[in-house]
């Protein structure tokens, strides 16, 4: 059985992420979306529990996709799924540089590990969780950026951030 791990900080999950997850679910038998910490993004807007809950809500339509989380190293996490492949989305050349470095670090920890990249759909090349957070912070409409089911939760959270 082929297994893909789609890791990310998903703060919050966007339509761009979901597009990659959906396309990955057509290629692999099973997909595990793994929510993790990104040390370079130390102040997340959402807690791990909130991120997991949102990701579960928006991926429940895909029967071979499940959501998990880890506060450890990705290369260690993947060891529980022998033969699994990491799948990440690439939006632009700037993503490539970072992802290439991550891939090499992961391979140092776990030499067996393979990473594959799916190029982002054109309509989502501009989209990132940080764009969503910023739009939400200013009260802008998130239609077309995040799944409808989680729009209200993101706007509500942004309201509290504004009040801080
Ligand atoms: O969505 P992101 O922020 O680009 O995802 C990055 C993420 C969470 C996949 C990456 O930071 C990660 O793998 N975090 C887990 C800890 C780890 O293994 N770091 C890489 C070695 S320094």
PDB file of C-alpha atoms and ligand atoms in Angstrom:
ATOM      1  CA  UNK A   1       0.000   0.000   0.000  1.00  0.00           C
ATOM      2  CA  UNK A   2       1.414   3.394  -0.951  1.00  0.00           C
ATOM      3  CA  UNK A   3       1.389   6.044   1.770  1.00  0.00           C
ATOM      4  CA  UNK A   4       2.033   9.773   1.440  1.00  0.00           C
ATOM      5  CA  UNK A   5       2.719  12.102   4.330  1.00  0.00           C
ATOM      6  CA  UNK A   6       1.719  15.722   3.718  1.00  0.00           C
ATOM      7  CA  UNK A   7       3.430  17.693   6.496  1.00  0.00           C
ATOM      8  CA  UNK A   8       3.006  21.356   7.276  1.00  0.00           C
ATOM      9  CA  UNK A   9       2.287  23.925   9.924  1.00  0.00           C
ATOM     10  CA  UNK A  10      -1.191  24.573   8.434  1.00  0.00           C
ATOM     11  CA  UNK A  11      -1.781  27.781  10.390  1.00  0.00           C
ATOM     12  CA  UNK A  12      -4.496  27.611   9.063  1.00  0.00           C
ATOM     13  CA  UNK A  13      -5.054  25.064   6.286  1.00  0.00           C
ATOM     14  CA  UNK A  14      -5.812  26.871   3.001  1.00  0.00           C
ATOM     15  CA  UNK A  15      -7.444  25.923  -0.291  1.00  0.00           C
ATOM     16  CA  UNK A  16      -3.907  25.661  -1.684  1.00  0.00           C
ATOM     17  CA  UNK A  17      -3.011  23.014   0.902  1.00  0.00           C
ATOM     18  CA  UNK A  18      -6.279  21.205   0.299  1.00  0.00           C
ATOM     19  CA  UNK A  19      -5.631  21.174  -3.445  1.00  0.00           C
ATOM     20  CA  UNK A  20      -2.281  19.432  -2.852  1.00  0.00           C
ATOM     21  CA  UNK A  21      -3.860  16.961  -0.388  1.00  0.00           C
ATOM     22  CA  UNK A  22      -6.688  16.131  -2.788  1.00  0.00           C
ATOM     23  CA  UNK A  23      -4.322  15.551  -5.705  1.00  0.00           C
ATOM     24  CA  UNK A  24      -2.025  13.456  -3.502  1.00  0.00           C
ATOM     25  CA  UNK A  25      -5.007  11.324  -2.456  1.00  0.00           C
ATOM     26  CA  UNK A  26      -5.552  10.401  -6.112  1.00  0.00           C
ATOM     27  CA  UNK A  27      -1.985   9.133  -6.470  1.00  0.00           C
ATOM     28  CA  UNK A  28      -1.436   7.311  -3.150  1.00  0.00           C
ATOM     29  CA  UNK A  29      -3.583   4.690  -1.395  1.00  0.00           C
ATOM     30  CA  UNK A  30      -3.421   6.540   1.899  1.00  0.00           C
ATOM     31  CA  UNK A  31      -2.535  10.126   2.820  1.00  0.00           C
ATOM     32  CA  UNK A  32      -1.600  11.325   6.289  1.00  0.00           C
ATOM     33  CA  UNK A  33      -1.769  15.085   6.749  1.00  0.00           C
ATOM     34  CA  UNK A  34       0.653  15.706   9.610  1.00  0.00           C
ATOM     35  CA  UNK A  35       0.469  19.005  11.454  1.00  0.00           C
ATOM     36  CA  UNK A  36       3.823  20.002  12.896  1.00  0.00           C
ATOM     37  CA  UNK A  37       5.699  22.892  14.426  1.00  0.00           C
ATOM     38  CA  UNK A  38       7.820  25.081  12.202  1.00  0.00           C
ATOM     39  CA  UNK A  39      10.606  26.554  14.340  1.00  0.00           C
ATOM     40  CA  UNK A  40      10.845  29.474  11.937  1.00  0.00           C
ATOM     41  CA  UNK A  41       7.199  30.375  12.658  1.00  0.00           C
ATOM     42  CA  UNK A  42       7.241  30.465  16.465  1.00  0.00           C
ATOM     43  CA  UNK A  43       3.986  32.373  17.086  1.00  0.00           C
ATOM     44  CA  UNK A  44       1.167  30.443  15.460  1.00  0.00           C
ATOM     45  CA  UNK A  45      -2.301  31.953  15.324  1.00  0.00           C
ATOM     46  CA  UNK A  46      -3.983  28.620  16.092  1.00  0.00           C
ATOM     47  CA  UNK A  47      -3.254  25.967  18.696  1.00  0.00           C
ATOM     48  CA  UNK A  48      -2.298  22.480  17.550  1.00  0.00           C
ATOM     49  CA  UNK A  49      -5.751  21.228  18.589  1.00  0.00           C
ATOM     50  CA  UNK A  50      -7.494  23.919  16.532  1.00  0.00           C
ATOM     51  CA  UNK A  51      -5.331  23.208  13.498  1.00  0.00           C
ATOM     52  CA  UNK A  52      -6.017  19.477  13.735  1.00  0.00           C
ATOM     53  CA  UNK A  53      -9.744  20.069  14.118  1.00  0.00           C
ATOM     54  CA  UNK A  54      -9.898  22.392  11.088  1.00  0.00           C
ATOM     55  CA  UNK A  55      -7.830  20.027   8.944  1.00  0.00           C
ATOM     56  CA  UNK A  56     -10.073  17.079   9.925  1.00  0.00           C
ATOM     57  CA  UNK A  57     -13.199  19.049   9.090  1.00  0.00           C
ATOM     58  CA  UNK A  58     -12.063  20.006   5.604  1.00  0.00           C
ATOM     59  CA  UNK A  59     -10.526  16.647   4.644  1.00  0.00           C
ATOM     60  CA  UNK A  60     -13.377  14.420   5.815  1.00  0.00           C
ATOM     61  CA  UNK A  61     -14.730  14.301   2.250  1.00  0.00           C
ATOM     62  CA  UNK A  62     -11.633  12.301   1.201  1.00  0.00           C
ATOM     63  CA  UNK A  63     -11.938   8.724   2.481  1.00  0.00           C
ATOM     64  CA  UNK A  64      -8.216   7.877   2.169  1.00  0.00           C
ATOM     65  CA  UNK A  65      -7.007  11.016   3.969  1.00  0.00           C
ATOM     66  CA  UNK A  66      -6.511  11.305   7.712  1.00  0.00           C
ATOM     67  CA  UNK A  67      -5.050  13.961   9.938  1.00  0.00           C
ATOM     68  CA  UNK A  68      -2.412  13.471  12.604  1.00  0.00           C
ATOM     69  CA  UNK A  69       0.021  15.731  14.430  1.00  0.00           C
ATOM     70  CA  UNK A  70       3.495  15.561  15.893  1.00  0.00           C
ATOM     71  CA  UNK A  71       5.735  17.832  17.902  1.00  0.00           C
ATOM     72  CA  UNK A  72       8.877  15.968  16.808  1.00  0.00           C
ATOM     73  CA  UNK A  73      11.086  15.807  13.760  1.00  0.00           C
ATOM     74  CA  UNK A  74       9.394  14.969  10.469  1.00  0.00           C
ATOM     75  CA  UNK A  75      12.115  12.479   9.509  1.00  0.00           C
ATOM     76  CA  UNK A  76      11.495  10.596  12.778  1.00  0.00           C
ATOM     77  CA  UNK A  77       7.711  10.746  12.440  1.00  0.00           C
ATOM     78  CA  UNK A  78       7.813   9.133   8.996  1.00  0.00           C
ATOM     79  CA  UNK A  79       9.735   6.098  10.310  1.00  0.00           C
ATOM     80  CA  UNK A  80       6.467   4.619  11.610  1.00  0.00           C
ATOM     81  CA  UNK A  81       5.326   4.292   7.963  1.00  0.00           C
ATOM     82  CA  UNK A  82       7.996   2.232   6.178  1.00  0.00           C
ATOM     83  CA  UNK A  83       8.117   3.153   2.498  1.00  0.00           C
ATOM     84  CA  UNK A  84       6.033   6.280   2.935  1.00  0.00           C
ATOM     85  CA  UNK A  85       6.877   9.320   0.831  1.00  0.00           C
ATOM     86  CA  UNK A  86       6.693  12.953   1.926  1.00  0.00           C
ATOM     87  CA  UNK A  87       4.642  15.064  -0.474  1.00  0.00           C
ATOM     88  CA  UNK A  88       4.828  18.842  -0.448  1.00  0.00           C
ATOM     89  CA  UNK A  89       3.482  21.563  -2.693  1.00  0.00           C
ATOM     90  CA  UNK A  90       5.773  23.957  -4.537  1.00  0.00           C
ATOM     91  CA  UNK A  91       4.478  27.379  -5.456  1.00  0.00           C
ATOM     92  CA  UNK A  92       7.531  29.186  -6.727  1.00  0.00           C
ATOM     93  CA  UNK A  93      11.296  29.048  -7.038  1.00  0.00           C
ATOM     94  CA  UNK A  94      11.561  30.559  -3.540  1.00  0.00           C
ATOM     95  CA  UNK A  95       9.721  27.526  -2.122  1.00  0.00           C
ATOM     96  CA  UNK A  96      12.121  25.221  -3.914  1.00  0.00           C
ATOM     97  CA  UNK A  97      15.201  26.569  -2.172  1.00  0.00           C
ATOM     98  CA  UNK A  98      13.674  26.075   1.288  1.00  0.00           C
ATOM     99  CA  UNK A  99      12.167  22.687   0.483  1.00  0.00           C
ATOM    100  CA  UNK A 100      15.405  21.463  -1.048  1.00  0.00           C
ATOM    101  CA  UNK A 101      17.242  22.324   2.166  1.00  0.00           C
ATOM    102  CA  UNK A 102      14.555  20.628   4.310  1.00  0.00           C
ATOM    103  CA  UNK A 103      14.758  17.549   2.107  1.00  0.00           C
ATOM    104  CA  UNK A 104      18.516  17.318   2.656  1.00  0.00           C
ATOM    105  CA  UNK A 105      18.190  17.770   6.425  1.00  0.00           C
ATOM    106  CA  UNK A 106      15.462  15.132   6.574  1.00  0.00           C
ATOM    107  CA  UNK A 107      17.619  12.735   4.597  1.00  0.00           C
ATOM    108  CA  UNK A 108      20.471  13.257   7.044  1.00  0.00           C
ATOM    109  CA  UNK A 109      18.234  12.069   9.897  1.00  0.00           C
ATOM    110  CA  UNK A 110      16.545   9.343   7.850  1.00  0.00           C
ATOM    111  CA  UNK A 111      18.461   8.435   4.670  1.00  0.00           C
ATOM    112  CA  UNK A 112      15.637   6.172   3.465  1.00  0.00           C
ATOM    113  CA  UNK A 113      13.256   9.068   3.254  1.00  0.00           C
ATOM    114  CA  UNK A 114      12.043  10.294  -0.133  1.00  0.00           C
ATOM    115  CA  UNK A 115      10.272  13.580  -0.804  1.00  0.00           C
ATOM    116  CA  UNK A 116       8.135  14.377  -3.845  1.00  0.00           C
ATOM    117  CA  UNK A 117       6.801  17.730  -4.894  1.00  0.00           C
ATOM    118  CA  UNK A 118       3.566  18.655  -6.601  1.00  0.00           C
ATOM    119  CA  UNK A 119       3.502  22.011  -8.305  1.00  0.00           C
ATOM    120  CA  UNK A 120       0.762  24.194  -6.989  1.00  0.00           C
ATOM    121  CA  UNK A 121      -2.276  24.887  -9.161  1.00  0.00           C
ATOM    122  CA  UNK A 122      -1.915  28.249 -10.868  1.00  0.00           C
ATOM    123  CA  UNK A 123      -4.833  29.788  -8.986  1.00  0.00           C
ATOM    124  CA  UNK A 124      -3.157  29.112  -5.638  1.00  0.00           C
ATOM    125  CA  UNK A 125       0.404  30.199  -6.353  1.00  0.00           C
ATOM    126  CA  UNK A 126      -0.128  33.440  -4.412  1.00  0.00           C
ATOM    127  CA  UNK A 127      -1.785  31.741  -1.451  1.00  0.00           C
ATOM    128  CA  UNK A 128      -0.195  30.952   1.913  1.00  0.00           C
ATOM    129  CA  UNK A 129      -1.323  30.658   5.512  1.00  0.00           C
ATOM    130  CA  UNK A 130       0.407  33.967   6.261  1.00  0.00           C
ATOM    131  CA  UNK A 131      -1.618  35.705   3.507  1.00  0.00           C
ATOM    132  CA  UNK A 132      -4.780  34.251   5.077  1.00  0.00           C
ATOM    133  CA  UNK A 133      -3.777  35.388   8.577  1.00  0.00           C
ATOM    134  CA  UNK A 134      -3.034  38.884   7.335  1.00  0.00           C
ATOM    135  CA  UNK A 135      -6.291  39.152   5.358  1.00  0.00           C
ATOM    136  CA  UNK A 136      -8.245  37.887   8.370  1.00  0.00           C
ATOM    137  CA  UNK A 137      -6.455  40.322  10.657  1.00  0.00           C
ATOM    138  CA  UNK A 138      -7.778  43.200   8.536  1.00  0.00           C
ATOM    139  CA  UNK A 139     -11.258  41.699   8.368  1.00  0.00           C
ATOM    140  CA  UNK A 140     -11.033  40.937   4.620  1.00  0.00           C
ATOM    141  CA  UNK A 141     -13.236  38.329   2.948  1.00  0.00           C
ATOM    142  CA  UNK A 142     -11.535  34.908   2.907  1.00  0.00           C
ATOM    143  CA  UNK A 143     -13.699  33.457   0.133  1.00  0.00           C
ATOM    144  CA  UNK A 144     -11.533  31.520  -2.309  1.00  0.00           C
ATOM    145  CA  UNK A 145      -8.630  31.375   0.148  1.00  0.00           C
ATOM    146  CA  UNK A 146      -9.791  28.849   2.747  1.00  0.00           C
ATOM    147  CA  UNK A 147     -12.530  26.183   2.825  1.00  0.00           C
ATOM    148  CA  UNK A 148     -15.965  27.626   3.658  1.00  0.00           C
ATOM    149  CA  UNK A 149     -16.313  25.393   6.755  1.00  0.00           C
ATOM    150  CA  UNK A 150     -13.463  27.131   8.590  1.00  0.00           C
ATOM    151  CA  UNK A 151     -13.909  30.733   7.437  1.00  0.00           C
ATOM    152  CA  UNK A 152     -15.856  31.835  10.509  1.00  0.00           C
ATOM    153  CA  UNK A 153     -13.432  30.252  12.961  1.00  0.00           C
ATOM    154  CA  UNK A 154     -10.508  32.048  11.333  1.00  0.00           C
ATOM    155  CA  UNK A 155     -12.315  35.404  11.346  1.00  0.00           C
ATOM    156  CA  UNK A 156     -13.277  34.923  14.976  1.00  0.00           C
ATOM    157  CA  UNK A 157      -9.698  34.145  15.982  1.00  0.00           C
ATOM    158  CA  UNK A 158      -8.406  37.146  14.020  1.00  0.00           C
ATOM    159  CA  UNK A 159     -10.836  39.385  15.926  1.00  0.00           C
ATOM    160  CA  UNK A 160      -9.179  38.329  19.198  1.00  0.00           C
ATOM    161  CA  UNK A 161      -5.750  38.948  17.711  1.00  0.00           C
ATOM    162  CA  UNK A 162      -6.804  42.447  16.675  1.00  0.00           C
ATOM    163  CA  UNK A 163      -8.006  43.123  20.198  1.00  0.00           C
ATOM    164  CA  UNK A 164      -4.637  42.125  21.707  1.00  0.00           C
TER     165      UNK A 164
HETATM  166  O1  LIG B   1       3.870  24.492   6.232  1.00  0.00           O
HETATM  167  P1  LIG B   1       5.320  24.698   6.570  1.00  0.00           P
HETATM  168  O2  LIG B   1       5.488  25.707   7.686  1.00  0.00           O
HETATM  169  O3  LIG B   1       6.164  25.015   5.367  1.00  0.00           O
HETATM  170  O4  LIG B   1       5.832  23.263   7.103  1.00  0.00           O
HETATM  171  C1  LIG B   1       7.138  23.113   7.553  1.00  0.00           C
HETATM  172  C2  LIG B   1       7.228  21.855   8.416  1.00  0.00           C
HETATM  173  C3  LIG B   1       6.260  21.932   9.585  1.00  0.00           C
HETATM  174  C4  LIG B   1       6.925  20.620   7.560  1.00  0.00           C
HETATM  175  C5  LIG B   1       8.698  21.772   8.942  1.00  0.00           C
HETATM  176  O5  LIG B   1       8.996  22.910   9.700  1.00  0.00           O
HETATM  177  C6  LIG B   1       8.939  20.519   9.751  1.00  0.00           C
HETATM  178  O6  LIG B   1       9.241  19.483   9.180  1.00  0.00           O
HETATM  179  N1  LIG B   1       8.766  20.621  11.093  1.00  0.00           N
HETATM  180  C7  LIG B   1       8.993  19.501  11.995  1.00  0.00           C
HETATM  181  C8  LIG B   1      10.396  19.592  12.637  1.00  0.00           C
HETATM  182  C9  LIG B   1      11.431  19.197  11.611  1.00  0.00           C
HETATM  183  O7  LIG B   1      11.538  18.037  11.242  1.00  0.00           O
HETATM  184  N2  LIG B   1      12.160  20.187  11.089  1.00  0.00           N
HETATM  185  C10 LIG B   1      13.113  19.969  10.004  1.00  0.00           C
HETATM  186  C11 LIG B   1      14.504  19.773  10.490  1.00  0.00           C
HETATM  187  S1  LIG B   1      15.186  21.258  11.099  1.00  0.00           S
END
